[in-house]
Amino acid sequence: MNYKIIIIAALWGLCSTSCEEKEETPLPTSQDTEKPNIILFVADDHGTDAIGAYGNKIIKTPHLDKLASEGVRFNNAYCTSASCAASRSVILTGLYGHATGSYGHVHDYHHFSTYDTITSLPVLLEREGYATARIGKYHLAPESVYHFQEVLKADPRSTVAMAKECRNILESNRPFFLYFCTDDPHRGNSTNPDRWDAPNSFGNKEEGYPGVTTITYDPAEVLVPDFLPDTQESREEIAQYYQSISRIDQGFGKLMQMLKDSGKEDNTIVIYISDNGMAFPGAKTTLYEPGMKLPCIIKDPFSKLKNTTTNAMISWVDLTPTILDMAQAKPKETSFHGRSFKEVLNVKEPNAWDQIYASHTFHEITMYYPMRVVRDKNYKLIRNIAWRSEYPFASDLWASSTWQEIYRNQKEFYGKRKVQDYLFRPEFELFDLENDPDEIVNLAYDPDYKEVMDEMIKKMKAFQIKTRDPWLITWDHDNTLQGTGVNL
């Protein structure tokens, strides 16, 4: 296709219309051109708290902010499981982890693995003629399910180095799908065991990384989210977290410049997300808002909306069907738990995007604490299925100086929440997020909210039945999906 003709025609059309008509001028659609290229950029443990485009005035993320200025920023984007491997399985299958065996971590002795009957996004795109490549954090199994044609290698803590390794895929003569996954800003294996109050490095190194400008932050100036304690330890760790994110941003900028230089910028959809919230107690591994409400910025050259935000509620289970829709792919005999939100990128206030579900079971294998969530408009219900147990800690979060300062000093509060309430949770937690965004006031046992509770429980059970959730049996031994195992 002759892109010069398209550009000239578009400019002529703009010159011959009034300002009022410009918004209605039809854009070229991906159906008018070859299939679009797609870049899915996934950060590791990055919350909405630490991006300029989401309101943080301290952190330096100019390249991500530029992406938001050219595309659509989602204000209500959610992962379905606040754990790396489990979340990534959902991103690349469009199915909840409880339905695919992707209950928790893949590596080491955790060894959870997706059922080999599942067909993932890269495999489906390959069938559609896409060149598929991945670089950085994988954290999925088995390879036969999550197969990419090309595996690129670079230090996953240096997004600049990663970007440089992607040149060949960006210059591919076929439409490409690039799955670009950083290790940042995940905690690093660098906590000093001899000093409990030493901040984790979050992958930062004193000597820095080649081609990366080291950007540091003063702990006194960082923004402490309300769910965290405002302590010196917390601030020092947030400063390291910010530094790691600024490294992501530089590599993202490098990748975008390379894309522009390749001449494919105008035919490439770019999606920036994270797998779960920041790696601090109260966020990652929890299904409170800081753990599951995440950045999602999409630049689609074929969408009508630019430099705007949307309040549509989407979740990572929607990503695979959306990307397939963008790729004009309609795989046969494949169904998803999610649905395409492609049209949300064309409508300022879309209808029927005000409900999401979540399902978390494990992080590490020692962290069995299944939770199910339904969010309906401003109400959110969490069911803690193992509520009689103490809430389990991820090993790196337990070792964090942010938590140890609270634990060692036997403080009553962790942020706005009592430590006792964080560790020991009731079976149900119902929150009105419009009036209680910090999720402190539990309405589940308030008689005035019985109607709301009944309706939310009804929705949750229907969700579990629809997605064939084995944990349905925990509702009064409901054996609908699996039988009783006894003769009646």
mmCIF file with all atom_site columns, C-alpha atoms in Angstrom, residues 60-170:
data_model
loop_
_atom_site.group_PDB
_atom_site.id
_atom_site.type_symbol
_atom_site.label_atom_id
_atom_site.label_alt_id
_atom_site.label_comp_id
_atom_site.label_asym_id
_atom_site.label_entity_id
_atom_site.label_seq_id
_atom_site.pdbx_PDB_ins_code
_atom_site.Cartn_x
_atom_site.Cartn_y
_atom_site.Cartn_z
_atom_site.occupancy
_atom_site.B_iso_or_equiv
_atom_site.pdbx_formal_charge
_atom_site.auth_seq_id
_atom_site.auth_comp_id
_atom_site.auth_asym_id
_atom_site.auth_atom_id
_atom_site.pdbx_PDB_model_num
ATOM 1   C CA . LYS A 1 60  ? 10.563 11.380  35.837 1.00 0.00 ? 60  LYS A CA 1
ATOM 2   C CA . THR A 1 61  ? 8.812  9.290   33.165 1.00 0.00 ? 61  THR A CA 1
ATOM 3   C CA . PRO A 1 62  ? 8.803  11.587  30.101 1.00 0.00 ? 62  PRO A CA 1
ATOM 4   C CA . HIS A 1 63  ? 8.556  8.801   27.514 1.00 0.00 ? 63  HIS A CA 1
ATOM 5   C CA . LEU A 1 64  ? 5.611  7.072   29.175 1.00 0.00 ? 64  LEU A CA 1
ATOM 6   C CA . ASP A 1 65  ? 3.982  10.469  29.623 1.00 0.00 ? 65  ASP A CA 1
ATOM 7   C CA . LYS A 1 66  ? 4.452  11.101  25.893 1.00 0.00 ? 66  LYS A CA 1
ATOM 8   C CA . LEU A 1 67  ? 2.752  7.793   25.121 1.00 0.00 ? 67  LEU A CA 1
ATOM 9   C CA . ALA A 1 68  ? -0.219 8.921   27.203 1.00 0.00 ? 68  ALA A CA 1
ATOM 10  C CA . SER A 1 69  ? -0.315 12.251  25.345 1.00 0.00 ? 69  SER A CA 1
ATOM 11  C CA . GLU A 1 70  ? -0.554 10.372  22.060 1.00 0.00 ? 70  GLU A CA 1
ATOM 12  C CA . GLY A 1 71  ? -2.987 7.692   23.132 1.00 0.00 ? 71  GLY A CA 1
ATOM 13  C CA . VAL A 1 72  ? -5.518 6.669   25.764 1.00 0.00 ? 72  VAL A CA 1
ATOM 14  C CA . ARG A 1 73  ? -4.833 6.293   29.498 1.00 0.00 ? 73  ARG A CA 1
ATOM 15  C CA . PHE A 1 74  ? -7.107 3.923   31.399 1.00 0.00 ? 74  PHE A CA 1
ATOM 16  C CA . ASN A 1 75  ? -8.099 4.998   34.913 1.00 0.00 ? 75  ASN A CA 1
ATOM 17  C CA . ASN A 1 76  ? -9.683 1.661   35.828 1.00 0.00 ? 76  ASN A CA 1
ATOM 18  C CA . ALA A 1 77  ? -7.447 -1.099  34.483 1.00 0.00 ? 77  ALA A CA 1
ATOM 19  C CA . TYR A 1 78  ? -7.025 -4.185  36.663 1.00 0.00 ? 78  TYR A CA 1
ATOM 20  C CA . CYS A 1 79  ? -4.986 -7.343  36.790 1.00 0.00 ? 79  CYS A CA 1
ATOM 21  C CA . THR A 1 80  ? -6.947 -10.417 37.860 1.00 0.00 ? 80  THR A CA 1
ATOM 22  C CA . SER A 1 81  ? -4.240 -11.884 40.094 1.00 0.00 ? 81  SER A CA 1
ATOM 23  C CA . ALA A 1 82  ? -1.649 -9.734  41.871 1.00 0.00 ? 82  ALA A CA 1
ATOM 24  C CA . SER A 1 83  ? 1.185  -12.186 41.307 1.00 0.00 ? 83  SER A CA 1
ATOM 25  C CA . CYS A 1 84  ? 3.703  -12.196 38.452 1.00 0.00 ? 84  CYS A CA 1
ATOM 26  C CA . ALA A 1 85  ? 3.318  -15.621 36.836 1.00 0.00 ? 85  ALA A CA 1
ATOM 27  C CA . ALA A 1 86  ? -0.400 -15.978 37.460 1.00 0.00 ? 86  ALA A CA 1
ATOM 28  C CA . SER A 1 87  ? -1.067 -12.516 36.050 1.00 0.00 ? 87  SER A CA 1
ATOM 29  C CA . ARG A 1 88  ? 1.038  -13.111 32.944 1.00 0.00 ? 88  ARG A CA 1
ATOM 30  C CA . SER A 1 89  ? -0.839 -16.309 32.173 1.00 0.00 ? 89  SER A CA 1
ATOM 31  C CA . VAL A 1 90  ? -4.070 -14.301 32.113 1.00 0.00 ? 90  VAL A CA 1
ATOM 32  C CA . ILE A 1 91  ? -2.528 -11.593 29.915 1.00 0.00 ? 91  ILE A CA 1
ATOM 33  C CA . LEU A 1 92  ? -1.555 -14.134 27.257 1.00 0.00 ? 92  LEU A CA 1
ATOM 34  C CA . THR A 1 93  ? -4.597 -16.441 27.369 1.00 0.00 ? 93  THR A CA 1
ATOM 35  C CA . GLY A 1 94  ? -7.674 -14.311 28.101 1.00 0.00 ? 94  GLY A CA 1
ATOM 36  C CA . LEU A 1 95  ? -8.584 -16.903 30.763 1.00 0.00 ? 95  LEU A CA 1
ATOM 37  C CA . TYR A 1 96  ? -8.591 -16.735 34.555 1.00 0.00 ? 96  TYR A CA 1
ATOM 38  C CA . GLY A 1 97  ? -5.787 -18.677 36.198 1.00 0.00 ? 97  GLY A CA 1
ATOM 39  C CA . HIS A 1 98  ? -8.142 -20.888 38.191 1.00 0.00 ? 98  HIS A CA 1
ATOM 40  C CA . ALA A 1 99  ? -9.402 -22.309 34.886 1.00 0.00 ? 99  ALA A CA 1
ATOM 41  C CA . THR A 1 100 ? -5.969 -23.002 33.379 1.00 0.00 ? 100 THR A CA 1
ATOM 42  C CA . GLY A 1 101 ? -3.956 -24.373 36.303 1.00 0.00 ? 101 GLY A CA 1
ATOM 43  C CA . SER A 1 102 ? -1.921 -21.151 36.440 1.00 0.00 ? 102 SER A CA 1
ATOM 44  C CA . TYR A 1 103 ? -2.382 -20.777 40.181 1.00 0.00 ? 103 TYR A CA 1
ATOM 45  C CA . GLY A 1 104 ? 0.943  -19.164 41.080 1.00 0.00 ? 104 GLY A CA 1
ATOM 46  C CA . HIS A 1 105 ? 4.676  -19.034 40.411 1.00 0.00 ? 105 HIS A CA 1
ATOM 47  C CA . VAL A 1 106 ? 6.298  -21.172 37.752 1.00 0.00 ? 106 VAL A CA 1
ATOM 48  C CA . HIS A 1 107 ? 9.951  -21.147 38.841 1.00 0.00 ? 107 HIS A CA 1
ATOM 49  C CA . ASP A 1 108 ? 11.802 -23.267 41.408 1.00 0.00 ? 108 ASP A CA 1
ATOM 50  C CA . TYR A 1 109 ? 9.779  -25.494 43.702 1.00 0.00 ? 109 TYR A CA 1
ATOM 51  C CA . HIS A 1 110 ? 6.531  -23.583 43.099 1.00 0.00 ? 110 HIS A CA 1
ATOM 52  C CA . HIS A 1 111 ? 6.234  -25.212 39.673 1.00 0.00 ? 111 HIS A CA 1
ATOM 53  C CA . PHE A 1 112 ? 2.713  -24.227 38.697 1.00 0.00 ? 112 PHE A CA 1
ATOM 54  C CA . SER A 1 113 ? 2.054  -24.719 34.987 1.00 0.00 ? 113 SER A CA 1
ATOM 55  C CA . THR A 1 114 ? -0.692 -23.913 32.505 1.00 0.00 ? 114 THR A CA 1
ATOM 56  C CA . TYR A 1 115 ? -2.670 -26.836 31.098 1.00 0.00 ? 115 TYR A CA 1
ATOM 57  C CA . ASP A 1 116 ? -1.157 -28.015 27.823 1.00 0.00 ? 116 ASP A CA 1
ATOM 58  C CA . THR A 1 117 ? -4.587 -27.811 26.158 1.00 0.00 ? 117 THR A CA 1
ATOM 59  C CA . ILE A 1 118 ? -4.583 -23.991 26.277 1.00 0.00 ? 118 ILE A CA 1
ATOM 60  C CA . THR A 1 119 ? -3.779 -21.976 23.150 1.00 0.00 ? 119 THR A CA 1
ATOM 61  C CA . SER A 1 120 ? -2.084 -18.680 23.943 1.00 0.00 ? 120 SER A CA 1
ATOM 62  C CA . LEU A 1 121 ? -1.972 -15.296 22.219 1.00 0.00 ? 121 LEU A CA 1
ATOM 63  C CA . PRO A 1 122 ? 1.467  -15.677 20.539 1.00 0.00 ? 122 PRO A CA 1
ATOM 64  C CA . VAL A 1 123 ? 0.465  -19.043 19.082 1.00 0.00 ? 123 VAL A CA 1
ATOM 65  C CA . LEU A 1 124 ? -2.804 -17.628 17.753 1.00 0.00 ? 124 LEU A CA 1
ATOM 66  C CA . LEU A 1 125 ? -1.014 -14.637 16.223 1.00 0.00 ? 125 LEU A CA 1
ATOM 67  C CA . GLU A 1 126 ? 1.587  -16.873 14.610 1.00 0.00 ? 126 GLU A CA 1
ATOM 68  C CA . ARG A 1 127 ? -1.254 -18.731 12.901 1.00 0.00 ? 127 ARG A CA 1
ATOM 69  C CA . GLU A 1 128 ? -2.413 -15.364 11.545 1.00 0.00 ? 128 GLU A CA 1
ATOM 70  C CA . GLY A 1 129 ? 0.945  -14.753 9.893  1.00 0.00 ? 129 GLY A CA 1
ATOM 71  C CA . TYR A 1 130 ? 2.552  -12.666 12.628 1.00 0.00 ? 130 TYR A CA 1
ATOM 72  C CA . ALA A 1 131 ? 6.235  -12.808 13.479 1.00 0.00 ? 131 ALA A CA 1
ATOM 73  C CA . THR A 1 132 ? 6.291  -13.288 17.261 1.00 0.00 ? 132 THR A CA 1
ATOM 74  C CA . ALA A 1 133 ? 9.174  -12.453 19.579 1.00 0.00 ? 133 ALA A CA 1
ATOM 75  C CA . ARG A 1 134 ? 9.687  -12.034 23.299 1.00 0.00 ? 134 ARG A CA 1
ATOM 76  C CA . ILE A 1 135 ? 12.414 -10.479 25.395 1.00 0.00 ? 135 ILE A CA 1
ATOM 77  C CA . GLY A 1 136 ? 12.973 -10.252 29.126 1.00 0.00 ? 136 GLY A CA 1
ATOM 78  C CA . LYS A 1 137 ? 10.928 -11.829 31.881 1.00 0.00 ? 137 LYS A CA 1
ATOM 79  C CA . TYR A 1 138 ? 9.016  -14.928 30.765 1.00 0.00 ? 138 TYR A CA 1
ATOM 80  C CA . HIS A 1 139 ? 7.794  -16.601 33.973 1.00 0.00 ? 139 HIS A CA 1
ATOM 81  C CA . LEU A 1 140 ? 5.377  -18.902 32.131 1.00 0.00 ? 140 LEU A CA 1
ATOM 82  C CA . ALA A 1 141 ? 5.140  -22.620 31.449 1.00 0.00 ? 141 ALA A CA 1
ATOM 83  C CA . PRO A 1 142 ? 5.073  -24.780 29.472 1.00 0.00 ? 142 PRO A CA 1
ATOM 84  C CA . GLU A 1 143 ? 6.925  -23.342 26.496 1.00 0.00 ? 143 GLU A CA 1
ATOM 85  C CA . SER A 1 144 ? 4.726  -25.352 24.134 1.00 0.00 ? 144 SER A CA 1
ATOM 86  C CA . VAL A 1 145 ? 1.726  -23.306 25.288 1.00 0.00 ? 145 VAL A CA 1
ATOM 87  C CA . TYR A 1 146 ? 3.474  -19.916 25.348 1.00 0.00 ? 146 TYR A CA 1
ATOM 88  C CA . HIS A 1 147 ? 5.597  -20.414 22.253 1.00 0.00 ? 147 HIS A CA 1
ATOM 89  C CA . PHE A 1 148 ? 7.259  -17.478 20.526 1.00 0.00 ? 148 PHE A CA 1
ATOM 90  C CA . GLN A 1 149 ? 9.096  -17.870 17.255 1.00 0.00 ? 149 GLN A CA 1
ATOM 91  C CA . GLU A 1 150 ? 12.026 -15.819 18.461 1.00 0.00 ? 150 GLU A CA 1
ATOM 92  C CA . VAL A 1 151 ? 13.509 -15.391 21.933 1.00 0.00 ? 151 VAL A CA 1
ATOM 93  C CA . LEU A 1 152 ? 15.682 -12.285 22.274 1.00 0.00 ? 152 LEU A CA 1
ATOM 94  C CA . LYS A 1 153 ? 18.176 -11.971 25.128 1.00 0.00 ? 153 LYS A CA 1
ATOM 95  C CA . ALA A 1 154 ? 19.440 -8.954  27.073 1.00 0.00 ? 154 ALA A CA 1
ATOM 96  C CA . ASP A 1 155 ? 19.742 -7.863  30.687 1.00 0.00 ? 155 ASP A CA 1
ATOM 97  C CA . PRO A 1 156 ? 16.075 -7.557  31.778 1.00 0.00 ? 156 PRO A CA 1
ATOM 98  C CA . ARG A 1 157 ? 17.127 -4.812  34.223 1.00 0.00 ? 157 ARG A CA 1
ATOM 99  C CA . SER A 1 158 ? 18.305 -2.632  31.332 1.00 0.00 ? 158 SER A CA 1
ATOM 100 C CA . THR A 1 159 ? 15.458 -1.724  29.013 1.00 0.00 ? 159 THR A CA 1
ATOM 101 C CA . VAL A 1 160 ? 17.900 0.234   26.849 1.00 0.00 ? 160 VAL A CA 1
ATOM 102 C CA . ALA A 1 161 ? 19.897 -2.952  26.214 1.00 0.00 ? 161 ALA A CA 1
ATOM 103 C CA . MET A 1 162 ? 16.638 -4.844  25.638 1.00 0.00 ? 162 MET A CA 1
ATOM 104 C CA . ALA A 1 163 ? 15.424 -2.282  23.121 1.00 0.00 ? 163 ALA A CA 1
ATOM 105 C CA . LYS A 1 164 ? 18.648 -2.540  21.111 1.00 0.00 ? 164 LYS A CA 1
ATOM 106 C CA . GLU A 1 165 ? 18.120 -6.289  20.739 1.00 0.00 ? 165 GLU A CA 1
ATOM 107 C CA . CYS A 1 166 ? 14.698 -5.735  19.141 1.00 0.00 ? 166 CYS A CA 1
ATOM 108 C CA . ARG A 1 167 ? 15.944 -4.098  15.939 1.00 0.00 ? 167 ARG A CA 1
ATOM 109 C CA . ASN A 1 168 ? 15.415 -7.152  13.735 1.00 0.00 ? 168 ASN A CA 1
ATOM 110 C CA . ILE A 1 169 ? 11.823 -7.731  14.851 1.00 0.00 ? 169 ILE A CA 1
ATOM 111 C CA . LEU A 1 170 ? 11.008 -4.026  14.335 1.00 0.00 ? 170 LEU A CA 1
#
